[in-house]
């Protein structure tokens, strides 16, 4: 059996089309233009390209977007002052500070300074708490994208054995929480594995759904999964450079072998990656609607 490919590229495109219509309606009927600011400190090339992609996507959907790039030696105080400026700017509904920040800046201090109602990344402790409690909040973009991929690919999660590999604050921990919640795309029995897990294969072999987010290229191989598993590969690992200079990417899953056993699988690239930016746009539209009292 060769797996059905769950295309993040196609799913993200469909969601962006829906958002485009929603933004146009907000603008025409309510005179609301959702606004997003991205703040980048330093010149990390990967961060530069992520931020550029976020602004390009916002623009394409009719979302007002501002991009601020600061020198790598910007002080924490100046960054906090900039965040505060945007907290008080009515044109801006979403504030995204691109991570990682330079070492002299405390990530937590900056993320906590963002108004939780503008925290479209869903990283503020208030939004994390709301998420864990199942309350209305901004869901972190990558796990939010995984939920959409599961829902839109018709994957049954209720009662399913879900194994999450990885325990980062950005993906693993929120993913575990979301999958066990009493709601569509949840209601799963969830196991979380990580670098100290003694027998990873014991767990992955039992899984109906594997969500791989460990950051280790091709670590999940065909012998570690059961026939008919659904595999969502969150890993984006740069494993080399093509002659063109473009990075060669690999997921956390050995796609070529696992696809022969899986019922469905996301590719890398073209799987979870395109979903993350799209969910940021969805969160920005949600923020604008909340600010206007529409939801
Ligand atoms: N760096 C890598 N991924 C992310 C993300 O989702 N949000 C932010 N703010 N920074 C990132």
Short mmCIF file of C-alpha atoms and ligand atoms in Angstrom, two decimals:
data_model
loop_
_atom_site.label_atom_id
_atom_site.label_comp_id
_atom_site.label_asym_id
_atom_site.label_seq_id
_atom_site.Cartn_x
_atom_site.Cartn_y
_atom_site.Cartn_z
CA UNK A 1 0.00 0.00 0.00
CA UNK A 2 1.24 3.50 -0.77
CA UNK A 3 -0.07 6.24 1.45
CA UNK A 4 -2.44 9.05 0.58
CA UNK A 5 -0.36 12.23 0.59
CA UNK A 6 -1.82 14.91 2.87
CA UNK A 7 -0.80 18.09 1.07
CA UNK A 8 -0.20 21.09 3.30
CA UNK A 9 0.35 23.18 0.21
CA UNK A 10 -3.17 22.42 -1.10
CA UNK A 11 -4.84 22.64 2.33
CA UNK A 12 -3.14 25.94 3.13
CA UNK A 13 -4.23 27.29 -0.26
CA UNK A 14 -7.85 26.37 0.46
CA UNK A 15 -7.74 28.05 3.89
CA UNK A 16 -6.11 31.15 2.42
CA UNK A 17 -8.92 31.39 -0.15
CA UNK A 18 -11.45 31.26 2.70
CA UNK A 19 -9.52 33.92 4.62
CA UNK A 20 -9.32 36.18 1.59
CA UNK A 21 -13.12 36.17 1.34
CA UNK A 22 -13.43 36.76 5.11
CA UNK A 23 -10.99 39.69 5.06
CA UNK A 24 -12.75 41.27 2.06
CA UNK A 25 -16.08 40.96 3.86
CA UNK A 26 -14.67 42.46 7.08
CA UNK A 27 -13.27 45.37 5.11
CA UNK A 28 -16.36 46.00 3.01
CA UNK A 29 -19.07 45.43 5.63
CA UNK A 30 -17.31 46.56 8.80
CA UNK A 31 -14.51 48.79 7.58
CA UNK A 32 -12.01 46.55 9.39
CA UNK A 33 -8.58 45.78 7.94
CA UNK A 34 -6.81 43.19 10.10
CA UNK A 35 -3.24 44.33 10.88
CA UNK A 36 -0.11 42.32 11.65
CA UNK A 37 3.36 43.50 12.63
CA UNK A 38 6.39 41.22 12.46
CA UNK A 39 9.47 42.17 14.45
CA UNK A 40 12.81 40.63 13.55
CA UNK A 41 15.96 41.28 15.55
CA UNK A 42 19.20 40.49 13.71
CA UNK A 43 19.99 38.96 10.35
CA UNK A 44 19.48 35.21 10.67
CA UNK A 45 18.77 34.16 7.04
CA UNK A 46 16.15 31.53 7.95
CA UNK A 47 14.29 34.04 10.15
CA UNK A 48 14.53 36.67 7.42
CA UNK A 49 12.90 34.34 4.92
CA UNK A 50 10.15 33.27 7.37
CA UNK A 51 9.30 36.88 8.18
CA UNK A 52 9.29 37.87 4.50
CA UNK A 53 6.93 34.98 3.74
CA UNK A 54 4.60 36.03 6.57
CA UNK A 55 4.39 39.59 5.26
CA UNK A 56 3.91 38.47 1.66
CA UNK A 57 1.06 36.14 2.65
CA UNK A 58 -0.60 38.85 4.76
CA UNK A 59 -0.44 41.26 1.84
CA UNK A 60 -1.93 38.69 -0.56
CA UNK A 61 -4.92 38.21 1.76
CA UNK A 62 -5.66 41.93 2.20
CA UNK A 63 -4.21 42.02 5.72
CA UNK A 64 -2.31 45.21 6.59
CA UNK A 65 1.23 44.19 7.47
CA UNK A 66 4.21 46.03 8.86
CA UNK A 67 7.70 44.60 9.08
CA UNK A 68 10.25 45.96 11.54
CA UNK A 69 13.86 44.80 11.35
CA UNK A 70 16.16 45.78 14.22
CA UNK A 71 19.94 45.48 14.58
CA UNK A 72 21.24 42.38 16.35
CA UNK A 73 22.57 44.59 19.16
CA UNK A 74 19.20 46.21 19.90
CA UNK A 75 18.68 46.36 23.66
CA UNK A 76 15.96 44.42 25.42
CA UNK A 77 14.60 47.73 26.69
CA UNK A 78 14.22 49.13 23.16
CA UNK A 79 12.53 45.95 21.96
CA UNK A 80 10.11 46.03 24.91
CA UNK A 81 9.33 49.69 24.12
CA UNK A 82 8.56 48.76 20.49
CA UNK A 83 6.24 45.94 21.61
CA UNK A 84 4.46 48.40 23.89
CA UNK A 85 4.07 50.85 21.01
CA UNK A 86 2.28 48.17 18.97
CA UNK A 87 0.22 47.06 21.98
CA UNK A 88 -1.26 50.56 21.81
CA UNK A 89 -1.61 50.81 18.03
CA UNK A 90 -5.23 50.25 16.95
CA UNK A 91 -4.22 49.44 13.35
CA UNK A 92 -2.33 46.39 14.62
CA UNK A 93 -4.26 43.31 15.79
CA UNK A 94 -1.38 40.83 15.81
CA UNK A 95 2.20 41.20 17.03
CA UNK A 96 4.77 38.58 16.10
CA UNK A 97 8.31 38.73 17.46
CA UNK A 98 10.34 36.25 15.43
CA UNK A 99 12.29 33.71 17.49
CA UNK A 100 15.07 32.99 18.23
CA UNK A 101 16.08 36.36 19.69
CA UNK A 102 19.73 37.28 20.25
CA UNK A 103 21.18 35.81 23.46
CA UNK A 104 21.22 39.09 25.40
CA UNK A 105 17.41 39.34 25.15
CA UNK A 106 15.14 37.29 27.39
CA UNK A 107 12.55 35.60 25.10
CA UNK A 108 10.06 35.11 27.90
CA UNK A 109 10.20 38.73 28.97
CA UNK A 110 9.45 39.88 25.43
CA UNK A 111 6.70 37.32 24.72
CA UNK A 112 5.02 38.15 28.02
CA UNK A 113 5.10 41.87 27.15
CA UNK A 114 2.83 41.30 24.13
CA UNK A 115 -0.82 42.10 24.84
CA UNK A 116 -2.41 38.59 25.04
CA UNK A 117 -5.24 39.85 22.80
CA UNK A 118 -2.63 40.54 20.07
CA UNK A 119 -0.55 37.40 20.69
CA UNK A 120 -1.26 35.72 17.36
CA UNK A 121 1.60 33.24 17.95
CA UNK A 122 -0.27 31.91 21.01
CA UNK A 123 2.97 31.93 23.04
CA UNK A 124 1.89 34.24 25.91
CA UNK A 125 1.42 32.29 29.18
CA UNK A 126 -2.18 33.56 29.34
CA UNK A 127 -2.96 32.04 25.95
CA UNK A 128 -1.11 28.83 26.85
CA UNK A 129 -3.23 28.60 30.02
CA UNK A 130 -6.44 29.28 28.11
CA UNK A 131 -5.49 26.63 25.56
CA UNK A 132 -4.84 24.00 28.25
CA UNK A 133 -8.22 24.81 29.82
CA UNK A 134 -9.94 24.57 26.42
CA UNK A 135 -11.01 28.24 26.52
CA UNK A 136 -11.13 30.67 23.60
CA UNK A 137 -7.53 31.68 22.76
CA UNK A 138 -5.02 31.93 19.94
CA UNK A 139 -3.81 28.43 19.19
CA UNK A 140 -0.08 28.22 18.42
CA UNK A 141 0.24 28.20 14.64
CA UNK A 142 2.01 24.90 13.95
CA UNK A 143 -0.18 22.69 16.19
CA UNK A 144 -3.21 24.61 14.85
CA UNK A 145 -2.07 23.70 11.34
CA UNK A 146 -1.73 20.03 12.32
CA UNK A 147 -5.32 20.03 13.64
CA UNK A 148 -6.54 21.46 10.33
CA UNK A 149 -4.59 18.85 8.34
CA UNK A 150 -6.11 16.05 10.42
CA UNK A 151 -9.63 17.49 10.12
CA UNK A 152 -9.50 18.29 6.43
CA UNK A 153 -7.94 14.94 5.52
CA UNK A 154 -10.85 13.20 7.27
CA UNK A 155 -8.60 11.53 9.86
CA UNK A 156 -10.61 10.11 12.78
CA UNK A 157 -8.94 11.29 15.99
CA UNK A 158 -11.65 10.35 18.48
CA UNK A 159 -10.42 7.36 20.47
CA UNK A 160 -7.28 7.11 18.34
CA UNK A 161 -3.90 6.25 19.83
CA UNK A 162 -1.84 9.36 19.09
CA UNK A 163 1.90 9.39 19.70
CA UNK A 164 3.57 12.80 19.75
CA UNK A 165 7.35 12.63 19.40
CA UNK A 166 8.87 15.82 20.82
CA UNK A 167 8.08 18.06 23.78
CA UNK A 168 8.95 21.61 22.71
CA UNK A 169 6.91 24.55 23.96
CA UNK A 170 6.06 25.50 20.38
CA UNK A 171 4.87 22.12 19.05
CA UNK A 172 5.07 19.01 21.28
CA UNK A 173 3.52 20.31 24.50
CA UNK A 174 0.60 22.18 22.90
CA UNK A 175 0.01 19.29 20.47
CA UNK A 176 -0.39 16.83 23.35
CA UNK A 177 -2.90 19.13 25.03
CA UNK A 178 -4.93 19.79 21.91
CA UNK A 179 -5.21 16.13 20.91
CA UNK A 180 -6.67 15.13 24.25
CA UNK A 181 -9.27 17.90 24.45
CA UNK A 182 -12.96 17.11 24.17
CA UNK A 183 -13.51 18.67 20.75
CA UNK A 184 -13.37 17.84 17.03
CA UNK A 185 -9.83 16.77 16.03
CA UNK A 186 -9.27 15.82 19.68
CA UNK A 187 -10.61 13.11 22.00
CA UNK A 188 -7.49 11.04 21.41
CA UNK A 189 -5.52 8.84 23.78
CA UNK A 190 -2.19 10.62 23.78
CA UNK A 191 1.33 9.42 24.49
CA UNK A 192 4.26 11.81 24.41
CA UNK A 193 7.77 10.56 23.62
CA UNK A 194 11.05 12.45 23.80
CA UNK A 195 14.83 12.04 23.93
CA UNK A 196 14.67 10.16 27.25
CA UNK A 197 12.00 7.70 26.07
CA UNK A 198 13.46 4.21 26.56
CA UNK A 199 11.76 2.32 23.76
CA UNK A 200 10.44 4.71 21.14
CA UNK A 201 9.46 1.93 18.73
CA UNK A 202 7.26 0.28 21.38
CA UNK A 203 5.16 3.46 21.38
CA UNK A 204 5.26 4.43 17.69
CA UNK A 205 4.32 0.87 16.61
CA UNK A 206 1.07 1.11 18.60
CA UNK A 207 0.13 4.50 17.17
CA UNK A 208 -2.87 5.13 14.91
CA UNK A 209 -1.52 8.65 14.39
CA UNK A 210 2.11 9.78 14.78
CA UNK A 211 2.93 13.47 15.11
CA UNK A 212 6.69 13.76 14.70
CA UNK A 213 8.21 16.98 16.06
CA UNK A 214 11.60 16.04 17.44
CA UNK A 215 13.88 17.90 15.02
CA UNK A 216 15.88 14.79 14.12
CA UNK A 217 16.03 14.02 10.36
CA UNK A 218 14.39 10.75 9.24
CA UNK A 219 14.29 9.32 12.77
CA UNK A 220 10.96 7.53 12.27
CA UNK A 221 11.56 4.60 9.93
CA UNK A 222 9.20 2.02 8.41
CA UNK A 223 10.07 -0.66 10.99
CA UNK A 224 8.85 1.69 13.74
CA UNK A 225 5.25 2.09 12.49
CA UNK A 226 2.24 -0.14 11.96
CA UNK A 227 0.37 -0.67 8.69
CA UNK A 228 -2.28 1.99 8.15
CA UNK A 229 -0.83 4.65 10.46
CA UNK A 230 -1.46 8.35 9.72
CA UNK A 231 1.78 10.33 9.93
CA UNK A 232 2.07 14.08 10.40
CA UNK A 233 5.69 15.17 10.02
CA UNK A 234 6.41 18.54 11.64
CA UNK A 235 10.20 18.27 11.20
CA UNK A 236 11.98 20.72 8.93
CA UNK A 237 15.65 19.74 8.98
CA UNK A 238 18.23 21.25 6.66
CA UNK A 239 20.33 18.25 5.62
CA UNK A 240 22.46 19.83 2.90
CA UNK A 241 22.60 22.30 0.06
CA UNK A 242 21.66 21.68 -3.58
CA UNK A 243 23.95 22.90 -6.38
CA UNK A 244 21.60 25.90 -6.72
CA UNK A 245 22.44 26.87 -3.12
CA UNK A 246 18.90 26.01 -1.96
CA UNK A 247 18.67 24.04 1.30
CA UNK A 248 17.77 20.35 1.04
CA UNK A 249 15.08 19.61 3.61
CA UNK A 250 14.13 16.38 5.37
CA UNK A 251 11.40 15.72 7.89
CA UNK A 252 11.64 13.70 11.11
CA UNK A 253 10.11 10.79 9.18
CA UNK A 254 11.82 8.64 6.56
CA UNK A 255 9.13 9.50 4.01
CA UNK A 256 10.14 7.05 1.26
CA UNK A 257 9.95 3.95 3.45
CA UNK A 258 7.12 5.01 5.80
CA UNK A 259 4.78 5.98 2.94
CA UNK A 260 4.70 2.30 1.89
CA UNK A 261 3.11 1.34 5.22
CA UNK A 262 1.09 4.42 6.15
CA UNK A 263 -2.53 5.12 5.22
CA UNK A 264 -1.73 8.82 4.93
CA UNK A 265 1.36 10.98 5.38
CA UNK A 266 2.47 14.61 5.05
CA UNK A 267 5.52 15.33 2.87
CA UNK A 268 8.45 17.65 3.71
CA UNK A 269 8.47 20.18 2.18
CA UNK A 270 4.81 20.83 1.37
CA UNK A 271 3.24 19.36 4.52
CA UNK A 272 2.96 21.15 7.85
CA UNK A 273 5.29 24.02 6.79
CA UNK A 274 2.84 25.92 4.54
CA UNK A 275 0.14 25.53 7.19
CA UNK A 276 2.01 27.45 9.90
CA UNK A 277 1.98 30.82 8.13
CA UNK A 278 -1.61 30.31 7.05
CA UNK A 279 -2.70 29.69 10.64
CA UNK A 280 -0.91 32.90 11.66
CA UNK A 281 -3.15 34.71 9.18
CA UNK A 282 -6.21 32.94 10.59
CA UNK A 283 -5.21 34.05 14.09
CA UNK A 284 -4.71 37.65 12.89
CA UNK A 285 -8.20 37.70 11.40
CA UNK A 286 -9.55 36.21 14.65
CA UNK A 287 -7.73 38.98 16.60
CA UNK A 288 -9.27 41.68 14.42
CA UNK A 289 -12.76 40.23 14.85
CA UNK A 290 -12.29 39.97 18.62
CA UNK A 291 -11.01 43.55 18.83
CA UNK A 292 -14.13 44.71 16.98
CA UNK A 293 -16.42 42.69 19.25
CA UNK A 294 -17.62 40.55 16.32
CA UNK A 295 -16.80 37.26 18.08
N1 LIG B 1 10.52 30.92 14.95
C1 LIG B 1 10.28 29.70 14.41
N2 LIG B 1 8.95 29.44 14.40
C2 LIG B 1 8.35 30.52 14.94
C3 LIG B 1 6.99 30.86 15.18
O1 LIG B 1 6.04 30.10 14.92
N3 LIG B 1 6.78 32.08 15.74
C4 LIG B 1 7.79 32.93 16.06
N4 LIG B 1 7.48 34.09 16.62
N5 LIG B 1 9.06 32.65 15.84
C5 LIG B 1 9.33 31.46 15.27
#
